[in-house]
Tab-separated table of C-alpha atoms (C1' of nucleotides) in Angstrom:
chain	number	residue	atom	x	y	z
A	1	MET	CA	59.453	-43.203	37.739
A	2	ASP	CA	58.227	-43.300	33.428
A	3	ASP	CA	56.129	-40.809	35.032
A	4	LEU	CA	58.321	-37.141	33.989
A	5	LEU	CA	59.008	-39.321	30.260
A	6	ALA	CA	56.091	-41.214	29.404
A	7	GLY	CA	52.380	-39.144	29.808
A	8	ASP	CA	49.929	-41.494	30.958
A	9	GLN	CA	48.726	-44.019	28.405
A	10	HIS	CA	45.137	-43.519	30.015
A	11	ALA	CA	44.856	-40.338	30.537
A	12	LEU	CA	41.673	-38.107	29.477
A	13	ASP	CA	41.873	-36.018	26.528
A	14	PRO	CA	40.172	-32.441	26.249
A	15	LEU	CA	37.479	-33.559	25.239
A	16	GLU	CA	36.751	-36.810	27.645
A	17	ARG	CA	37.999	-34.682	30.144
A	18	GLN	CA	34.966	-31.648	29.375
A	19	VAL	CA	32.175	-33.898	29.100
A	20	VAL	CA	33.166	-35.795	32.322
A	21	ALA	CA	33.232	-32.867	33.851
A	22	PHE	CA	29.724	-31.722	32.840
A	23	PHE	CA	28.682	-35.217	33.536
A	24	VAL	CA	30.040	-34.470	37.350
A	25	ASP	CA	28.272	-30.733	37.414
A	26	GLY	CA	24.624	-32.848	36.115
A	27	VAL	CA	24.936	-35.354	38.613
A	28	ARG	CA	25.561	-32.848	41.354
A	29	VAL	CA	22.236	-31.461	40.764
A	30	LEU	CA	20.557	-34.133	41.153
A	31	GLY	CA	21.991	-35.546	44.492
A	32	LEU	CA	23.725	-38.202	43.621
A	33	PRO	CA	27.781	-38.375	44.036
A	34	ARG	CA	30.363	-36.720	41.490
A	35	SER	CA	32.104	-40.191	40.831
A	36	ILE	CA	28.539	-41.107	38.601
A	37	GLY	CA	29.352	-38.142	37.103
A	38	GLU	CA	32.673	-38.994	35.912
A	39	ILE	CA	31.523	-43.235	34.682
A	40	TYR	CA	29.081	-42.248	33.038
A	41	GLY	CA	30.185	-39.393	31.654
A	42	LEU	CA	32.935	-41.803	29.944
A	43	LEU	CA	30.732	-43.886	29.088
A	44	PHE	CA	28.378	-41.156	26.852
A	45	ILE	CA	31.091	-39.786	25.311
A	46	SER	CA	33.247	-43.380	24.395
A	47	GLN	CA	32.001	-44.904	21.115
A	48	THR	CA	32.939	-48.510	22.264
A	49	ALA	CA	31.316	-50.221	25.624
A	50	LEU	CA	33.772	-49.802	28.967
A	51	SER	CA	34.394	-52.334	31.663
A	52	LEU	CA	35.063	-51.674	35.661
A	53	ASP	CA	38.705	-51.626	35.361
A	54	ASP	CA	38.929	-49.560	32.353
A	55	LEU	CA	37.328	-46.791	34.016
A	56	VAL	CA	39.531	-47.404	37.520
A	57	LEU	CA	42.093	-46.723	35.062
A	58	ARG	CA	40.959	-43.840	33.131
A	59	LEU	CA	39.197	-42.143	35.672
A	60	ARG	CA	42.182	-43.026	38.666
A	61	ILE	CA	39.394	-43.903	40.731
A	62	SER	CA	39.161	-46.724	43.168
A	63	LYS	CA	37.975	-50.355	42.155
A	64	GLY	CA	35.687	-49.772	44.964
A	65	SER	CA	33.888	-46.406	44.471
A	66	ALA	CA	33.573	-48.138	40.495
A	67	SER	CA	31.719	-51.095	41.242
A	68	GLN	CA	28.710	-48.664	43.370
A	69	GLY	CA	28.755	-46.679	41.094
A	70	LEU	CA	28.148	-48.928	38.000
A	71	ARG	CA	25.483	-50.829	40.721
A	72	LEU	CA	23.648	-47.187	41.260
A	73	LEU	CA	23.721	-46.526	37.617
A	74	LYS	CA	22.412	-49.566	36.722
A	75	SER	CA	19.838	-49.308	39.367
A	76	LEU	CA	18.739	-45.834	38.070
A	77	GLY	CA	18.634	-47.904	33.569
A	78	ALA	CA	21.398	-45.373	32.453
A	79	VAL	CA	24.001	-48.103	31.826
A	80	ARG	CA	23.450	-52.024	30.398
A	81	GLU	CA	25.809	-54.396	30.857
A	82	THR	CA	26.875	-56.363	27.433
A	83	ARG	CA	28.487	-59.714	28.360
A	84	GLY	CA	31.209	-59.683	24.858
A	85	GLY	CA	31.391	-63.350	23.863
A	86	ALA	CA	33.244	-65.960	25.724
A	87	GLU	CA	34.598	-62.626	27.744
A	88	ARG	CA	34.661	-63.484	30.970
A	89	ARG	CA	34.545	-59.747	32.268
A	90	THR	CA	31.228	-57.068	31.589
A	91	TYR	CA	31.213	-54.266	30.181
A	92	TYR	CA	29.169	-51.091	30.251
A	93	GLU	CA	26.214	-49.305	27.664
A	94	PRO	CA	24.885	-46.035	28.959
A	95	ALA	CA	21.507	-45.359	27.847
A	96	ILE	CA	21.362	-42.620	25.943
A	97	GLU	CA	17.048	-42.182	25.592
A	98	LEU	CA	15.843	-39.450	28.784
A	99	LYS	CA	13.022	-41.646	28.857
A	100	ARG	CA	14.978	-43.980	30.367
A	101	LEU	CA	16.902	-42.285	32.387
A	102	ALA	CA	14.286	-39.689	34.184
A	103	GLY	CA	11.793	-42.954	34.457
A	104	GLY	CA	14.566	-44.523	36.893
A	105	PHE	CA	15.704	-41.928	38.880
A	106	ILE	CA	11.647	-40.537	39.120
A	107	ARG	CA	11.425	-44.533	40.388
A	108	GLU	CA	14.575	-44.156	42.490
A	109	GLN	CA	15.012	-41.451	43.863
A	110	ILE	CA	11.524	-39.665	43.959
A	111	ARG	CA	8.873	-41.497	44.170
A	112	PRO	CA	10.327	-43.502	47.620
A	113	HIS	CA	10.746	-39.569	48.790
A	114	LEU	CA	6.475	-39.568	48.004
A	115	GLU	CA	5.727	-42.057	49.262
A	116	SER	CA	7.427	-42.007	52.553
A	117	GLY	CA	5.855	-38.307	52.666
A	118	LYS	CA	2.741	-40.321	52.799
A	119	SER	CA	3.133	-42.291	55.737
A	120	LYS	CA	4.795	-39.324	57.751
A	121	ILE	CA	1.642	-37.383	56.690
A	122	ASN	CA	-0.099	-39.741	57.860
A	123	ARG	CA	1.451	-40.179	61.476
A	124	LEU	CA	1.409	-36.875	61.235
A	125	ALA	CA	-2.379	-36.051	61.815
A	126	LYS	CA	-2.088	-38.701	64.635
A	127	THR	CA	0.449	-36.420	66.379
A	128	SER	CA	-1.949	-33.510	65.301
A	129	SER	CA	-5.502	-34.914	66.722
A	130	GLU	CA	-3.986	-35.745	70.108
A	131	ILE	CA	-4.113	-31.446	69.987
A	132	ASP	CA	-6.550	-30.145	73.451
A	133	ASP	CA	-6.612	-26.426	72.101
A	134	PRO	CA	-8.929	-26.660	69.319
A	135	GLU	CA	-7.884	-23.781	67.471
A	136	ARG	CA	-4.707	-25.207	67.410
A	137	ARG	CA	-5.543	-27.988	66.131
A	138	GLN	CA	-7.285	-26.719	63.506
A	139	PHE	CA	-4.955	-24.711	62.290
A	140	VAL	CA	-2.617	-27.926	62.582
A	141	SER	CA	-4.907	-29.599	60.276
A	142	GLU	CA	-5.426	-27.479	57.566
A	143	ARG	CA	-1.868	-27.327	57.161
A	144	ILE	CA	-1.273	-31.165	57.237
A	145	GLU	CA	-4.300	-30.417	54.688
A	146	ARG	CA	-1.915	-28.738	52.528
A	147	LEU	CA	0.537	-30.915	53.068
A	148	GLU	CA	-1.285	-33.929	51.526
A	149	SER	CA	-2.746	-31.480	48.529
A	150	TRP	CA	1.046	-31.056	47.262
A	151	ILE	CA	2.573	-34.864	47.979
A	152	ARG	CA	-1.817	-35.663	45.706
A	153	SER	CA	0.324	-32.823	43.369
A	154	GLY	CA	3.715	-34.419	43.174
A	155	GLY	CA	1.206	-37.940	42.315
A	156	ARG	CA	-0.067	-35.799	39.461
A	157	VAL	CA	2.900	-34.568	38.104
A	158	LEU	CA	4.624	-37.035	37.803
A	159	PRO	CA	3.159	-38.903	35.040
A	160	VAL	CA	3.344	-36.689	33.273
A	161	LEU	CA	6.447	-35.763	33.793
A	162	GLN	CA	8.255	-39.478	32.445
A	163	LYS	CA	5.493	-39.293	29.623
A	164	LEU	CA	6.641	-35.597	28.142
A	165	LEU	CA	10.190	-36.689	27.671
A	166	GLY	CA	10.114	-39.112	26.166
A	167	GLN	CA	10.449	-38.678	23.077
B	1	MET	CA	22.206	-25.471	86.135
B	2	ASP	CA	18.328	-24.953	86.045
B	3	ASP	CA	18.704	-27.378	82.921
B	4	LEU	CA	17.921	-30.383	85.775
B	5	LEU	CA	15.271	-29.205	87.335
B	6	ALA	CA	13.233	-27.009	84.702
B	7	GLY	CA	12.135	-28.000	81.283
B	8	ASP	CA	13.465	-25.305	78.239
B	9	GLN	CA	11.298	-23.120	78.090
B	10	HIS	CA	12.096	-23.150	74.176
B	11	ALA	CA	12.052	-26.761	72.964
B	12	LEU	CA	9.792	-27.325	70.287
B	13	ASP	CA	6.617	-30.173	70.951
B	14	PRO	CA	6.489	-33.253	69.768
B	15	LEU	CA	4.814	-31.938	67.184
B	16	GLU	CA	6.873	-29.191	66.066
B	17	ARG	CA	9.885	-31.886	66.104
B	18	GLN	CA	8.026	-33.893	64.238
B	19	VAL	CA	7.091	-30.840	60.862
B	20	VAL	CA	10.167	-29.862	61.199
B	21	ALA	CA	11.745	-33.406	60.463
B	22	PHE	CA	9.706	-33.944	57.798
B	23	PHE	CA	10.547	-30.422	56.153
B	24	VAL	CA	14.099	-31.491	57.041
B	25	ASP	CA	13.954	-34.818	54.593
B	26	GLY	CA	12.467	-32.800	51.735
B	27	VAL	CA	14.989	-30.336	51.517
B	28	ARG	CA	17.589	-33.090	51.841
B	29	VAL	CA	15.999	-34.125	48.389
B	30	LEU	CA	16.266	-31.306	46.548
B	31	GLY	CA	19.927	-30.627	47.272
B	32	LEU	CA	19.395	-27.715	50.169
B	33	PRO	CA	20.425	-28.474	53.758
B	34	ARG	CA	19.209	-28.993	56.402
B	35	SER	CA	19.147	-25.650	58.270
B	36	ILE	CA	16.329	-24.415	55.124
B	37	GLY	CA	13.913	-27.018	56.143
B	38	GLU	CA	13.871	-26.870	60.069
B	39	ILE	CA	13.245	-23.181	59.692
B	40	TYR	CA	10.747	-23.893	57.162
B	41	GLY	CA	9.215	-25.995	58.943
B	42	LEU	CA	8.831	-24.679	62.104
B	43	LEU	CA	7.361	-21.540	60.439
B	44	PHE	CA	5.094	-23.679	58.475
B	45	ILE	CA	4.221	-24.878	61.463
B	46	SER	CA	3.790	-22.018	64.203
B	47	GLN	CA	0.242	-19.985	63.409
B	48	THR	CA	1.851	-16.489	64.369
B	49	ALA	CA	5.728	-15.236	62.153
B	50	LEU	CA	8.502	-15.718	63.615
B	51	SER	CA	11.613	-13.403	64.017
B	52	LEU	CA	15.080	-13.916	63.150
B	53	ASP	CA	15.669	-14.530	67.164
B	54	ASP	CA	12.418	-17.408	67.696
B	55	LEU	CA	14.445	-19.305	64.775
B	56	VAL	CA	17.663	-18.582	66.378
B	57	LEU	CA	15.782	-19.503	70.178
B	58	ARG	CA	13.332	-22.381	69.546
B	59	LEU	CA	15.643	-24.739	66.455
B	60	ARG	CA	19.166	-24.043	68.814
B	61	ILE	CA	20.529	-22.453	65.718
B	62	SER	CA	23.336	-20.343	65.228
B	63	LYS	CA	21.693	-16.517	64.245
B	64	GLY	CA	24.136	-17.224	61.478
B	65	SER	CA	22.489	-20.130	59.564
B	66	ALA	CA	18.707	-18.427	60.455
B	67	SER	CA	20.338	-15.670	58.451
B	68	GLN	CA	21.598	-17.657	55.359
B	69	GLY	CA	18.691	-19.841	55.874
B	70	LEU	CA	16.300	-17.333	55.425
B	71	ARG	CA	18.243	-15.186	52.987
B	72	LEU	CA	18.316	-18.296	50.643
B	73	LEU	CA	13.502	-18.723	51.737
B	74	LYS	CA	13.192	-15.765	50.466
B	75	SER	CA	15.147	-15.859	47.151
B	76	LEU	CA	12.805	-18.943	46.696
B	77	GLY	CA	9.697	-16.935	47.843
B	78	ALA	CA	9.072	-19.392	50.778
B	79	VAL	CA	9.024	-16.930	53.087
B	80	ARG	CA	7.578	-13.696	53.289
B	81	GLU	CA	8.860	-10.828	55.709
B	82	THR	CA	6.292	-8.845	57.449
B	83	ARG	CA	6.994	-6.056	59.237
B	84	GLY	CA	4.707	-5.669	62.361
B	85	GLY	CA	3.146	-2.317	62.961
B	86	ALA	CA	6.137	0.124	64.875
B	87	GLU	CA	8.158	-3.182	65.385
B	88	ARG	CA	11.873	-2.470	64.644
B	89	ARG	CA	12.411	-6.850	64.296
B	90	THR	CA	10.781	-8.562	60.938
B	91	TYR	CA	9.511	-11.197	61.105
B	92	TYR	CA	8.971	-14.124	59.028
B	93	GLU	CA	6.082	-16.135	57.495
B	94	PRO	CA	6.259	-18.911	54.827
B	95	ALA	CA	4.705	-19.087	51.221
B	96	ILE	CA	2.336	-22.030	51.473
B	97	GLU	CA	0.768	-22.447	47.857
B	98	LEU	CA	3.147	-25.169	45.950
B	99	LYS	CA	2.910	-23.392	43.056
B	100	ARG	CA	5.346	-20.518	44.439
B	101	LEU	CA	7.440	-23.138	45.992
B	102	ALA	CA	7.458	-25.228	42.563
B	103	GLY	CA	8.069	-21.855	40.810
B	104	GLY	CA	10.833	-20.106	42.792
B	105	PHE	CA	13.164	-23.408	43.386
B	106	ILE	CA	12.467	-23.737	39.607
B	107	ARG	CA	13.021	-20.453	38.677
B	108	GLU	CA	16.569	-20.353	41.265
B	109	GLN	CA	17.765	-23.479	41.104
B	110	ILE	CA	16.818	-25.747	38.636
B	111	ARG	CA	16.984	-22.893	35.494
B	112	PRO	CA	20.206	-21.597	36.411
B	113	HIS	CA	21.740	-25.166	35.550
B	114	LEU	CA	19.735	-25.429	32.401
B	115	GLU	CA	21.519	-21.758	31.855
B	116	SER	CA	25.049	-23.391	32.338
B	117	GLY	CA	24.208	-26.859	29.940
B	118	LYS	CA	23.859	-24.682	27.169
B	119	SER	CA	27.046	-22.207	27.758
B	120	LYS	CA	28.712	-26.054	28.517
B	121	ILE	CA	27.544	-27.727	25.238
B	122	ASN	CA	28.308	-24.788	23.064
B	123	ARG	CA	32.109	-25.366	24.495
B	124	LEU	CA	31.636	-29.131	23.891
B	125	ALA	CA	30.361	-28.419	20.395
B	126	LYS	CA	33.851	-26.388	19.229
B	127	THR	CA	36.501	-29.000	21.069
B	128	SER	CA	34.557	-31.165	18.936
B	129	SER	CA	34.432	-30.246	16.007
B	130	GLU	CA	38.658	-29.918	16.369
B	131	ILE	CA	38.610	-34.103	16.529
B	132	ASP	CA	40.759	-35.153	13.129
B	133	ASP	CA	38.891	-38.302	13.373
B	134	PRO	CA	36.155	-38.373	10.948
B	135	GLU	CA	34.106	-40.642	12.562
B	136	ARG	CA	35.505	-40.059	16.152
B	137	ARG	CA	33.297	-36.769	14.869
B	138	GLN	CA	30.370	-37.905	14.148
B	139	PHE	CA	29.643	-39.693	16.754
B	140	VAL	CA	30.882	-37.261	19.021
B	141	SER	CA	28.480	-34.958	16.422
B	142	GLU	CA	25.558	-37.255	17.860
B	143	ARG	CA	26.583	-37.197	21.352
B	144	ILE	CA	25.962	-33.478	22.133
B	145	GLU	CA	22.801	-33.273	19.496
B	146	ARG	CA	21.611	-36.521	22.491
B	147	LEU	CA	22.751	-33.449	25.084
B	148	GLU	CA	20.965	-30.602	23.316
B	149	SER	CA	17.947	-32.274	23.059
B	150	TRP	CA	17.452	-33.007	26.831
B	151	ILE	CA	18.196	-29.219	27.339
B	152	ARG	CA	15.471	-28.740	25.223
B	153	SER	CA	12.750	-31.348	27.103
B	154	GLY	CA	13.988	-29.660	30.219
B	155	GLY	CA	13.161	-26.531	29.292
B	156	ARG	CA	9.159	-27.482	27.088
B	157	VAL	CA	8.839	-29.802	30.993
B	158	LEU	CA	8.711	-26.744	33.820
B	159	PRO	CA	6.353	-24.632	31.976
B	160	VAL	CA	4.393	-27.418	31.866
B	161	LEU	CA	5.723	-28.585	35.396
B	162	GLN	CA	5.169	-25.113	36.399
B	163	LYS	CA	1.276	-25.393	35.134
B	164	LEU	CA	0.597	-28.579	36.398
B	165	LEU	CA	1.524	-27.312	40.469
B	166	GLY	CA	-0.469	-24.243	39.692
B	167	GLN	CA	-3.899	-25.420	40.815
C	1	DT	C1'	27.490	11.037	67.675
C	2	DG	C1'	26.387	7.411	70.999
C	3	DC	C1'	23.894	3.495	72.261
C	4	DG	C1'	20.781	-0.702	72.487
C	5	DG	C1'	18.960	-3.751	69.508
C	6	DT	C1'	18.701	-6.179	64.905
C	7	DG	C1'	20.875	-8.557	60.765
C	8	DT	C1'	25.051	-10.322	57.825
C	9	DT	C1'	29.663	-11.717	57.340
C	10	DC	C1'	33.189	-14.471	57.145
C	11	DA	C1'	37.245	-17.485	58.913
C	12	DT	C1'	36.830	-21.864	61.189
C	13	DT	C1'	35.290	-25.665	63.087
C	14	DT	C1'	31.476	-29.710	62.659
C	15	DT	C1'	29.871	-33.137	60.187
C	16	DA	C1'	27.652	-36.087	56.944
C	17	DG	C1'	28.244	-38.381	53.053
C	18	DT	C1'	31.804	-40.061	49.189
C	19	DT	C1'	36.423	-42.751	48.351
C	20	DT	C1'	39.258	-45.931	49.494
C	21	DG	C1'	41.729	-49.364	49.466
C	22	DA	C1'	41.698	-54.253	51.687
C	23	DA	C1'	39.692	-58.128	52.398
C	24	DC	C1'	37.145	-61.801	50.481
C	25	DA	C1'	33.671	-63.821	47.500
C	26	DA	C1'	32.436	-65.833	43.557
C	27	DC	C1'	34.228	-67.741	39.162
C	28	DC	C1'	35.345	-69.219	35.552
C	29	DT	C1'	39.817	-72.765	33.450
C	30	DG	C1'	42.949	-74.932	33.405
D	1	DC	C1'	39.400	-78.186	43.292
D	2	DA	C1'	44.375	-74.433	42.882
D	3	DG	C1'	44.914	-70.518	40.824
D	4	DG	C1'	43.993	-66.746	38.671
D	5	DT	C1'	40.341	-63.115	37.423
D	6	DT	C1'	36.712	-60.142	38.022
D	7	DG	C1'	33.883	-57.158	40.915
D	8	DT	C1'	31.484	-56.362	46.060
D	9	DT	C1'	32.034	-54.797	50.900
D	10	DC	C1'	33.248	-52.004	54.565
D	11	DA	C1'	35.766	-49.555	57.710
D	12	DA	C1'	38.705	-45.909	58.071
D	13	DA	C1'	39.964	-41.913	55.198
D	14	DC	C1'	39.650	-37.894	53.342
D	15	DT	C1'	36.937	-33.689	51.706
D	16	DA	C1'	33.233	-30.622	50.517
D	17	DA	C1'	29.519	-28.059	52.335
D	18	DA	C1'	26.850	-26.073	56.092
D	19	DA	C1'	27.396	-24.407	60.713
D	20	DT	C1'	28.516	-21.851	63.968
D	21	DG	C1'	29.521	-17.767	66.796
D	22	DA	C1'	33.064	-14.077	66.723
D	23	DA	C1'	33.415	-9.020	64.708
D	24	DC	C1'	30.749	-6.465	62.302
D	25	DA	C1'	27.925	-3.166	59.344
D	26	DC	C1'	23.454	-0.603	59.291
D	27	DC	C1'	19.395	1.587	62.103
D	28	DG	C1'	16.324	3.905	64.224
D	29	DC	C1'	16.278	7.361	68.432
D	30	DA	C1'	17.513	10.071	72.661
DNA sequence: TGCGGTGTTCATTTTAGTTTGAACAACCTG
DNA sequence: CAGGTTGTTCAAACTAAAATGAACACCGCA
């Protein structure tokens, strides 16, 4: 009920809101949930490391979201923990080197799909070998060969990507 | 009510189902809707060009989905229309050159985001210039500079990507 | 101009995916 | 080891995005 009088102590300032919005958009392109963008965005523009509670308080998201979001960001190597001295609580800082961010994304989100793609193609090849009609079998083989070449290209491109982004 | 006796004339065979599932997964990684994967997948494994009605019938999707899906696939350069002779109806074939597919995706889905990113960063820079505290302003400037460098890297990488995939 | 066939649009429904929050596990700390 | 703090889990609620399908626009043809 103070709300009407006192502005909220924790609300984001305009710049922070703009940066958070920027990253919310950014992560959507990558297919990641909004909360990931909010969390990373606020860390990115904060001069000090923030705790889970800070994130909950300032972004007005649930503890659950913050916890899960941080877990994903950690797995991507996009945030690191800083245990502040005698502090019990964990604080988080963003990784801001593109190399690291891209590397984590490729490792965690892209490579697994390439791998599962390979095995699915193997199963496809097996299914196709049972086709009776030779003409159909031939056509399908060619298409599967095409899929394999796509995957090979992907495998070749990723390292180059990482190299180019690591500057 | 024939359903119990007669199998459905139009249902996908096991190979087709497998290929469609493969592409459904594939497009999800790219952040595109499931129907896009279904449509492209069926075209990919079909020996003949298919009409919109064929897709509706065989994939059991609505005309609306098929129409919108084809529109997106056309905009990506992932399908081409073949107007069969005196036929009134339009038939569709998949583009299967990775170069073309990647090029279309980059052009339609990635570049626009890079562009809008640039303009958002400009607005950020404007906001940041109004910060009073010099130390804070300095810090924010550095972070914004970092964002700019990311965008520059992205701009440099895309052409290389396209080149590498075009083989 | 009216008719049959083909494809598009868009308000509504449905679905998949995200967020919430209450319960609880882990962990200090006195 | 009791009490308090921090962080995690997961079923349920919610939301954003996709699919549906009925209305409609378009087009060639008689």
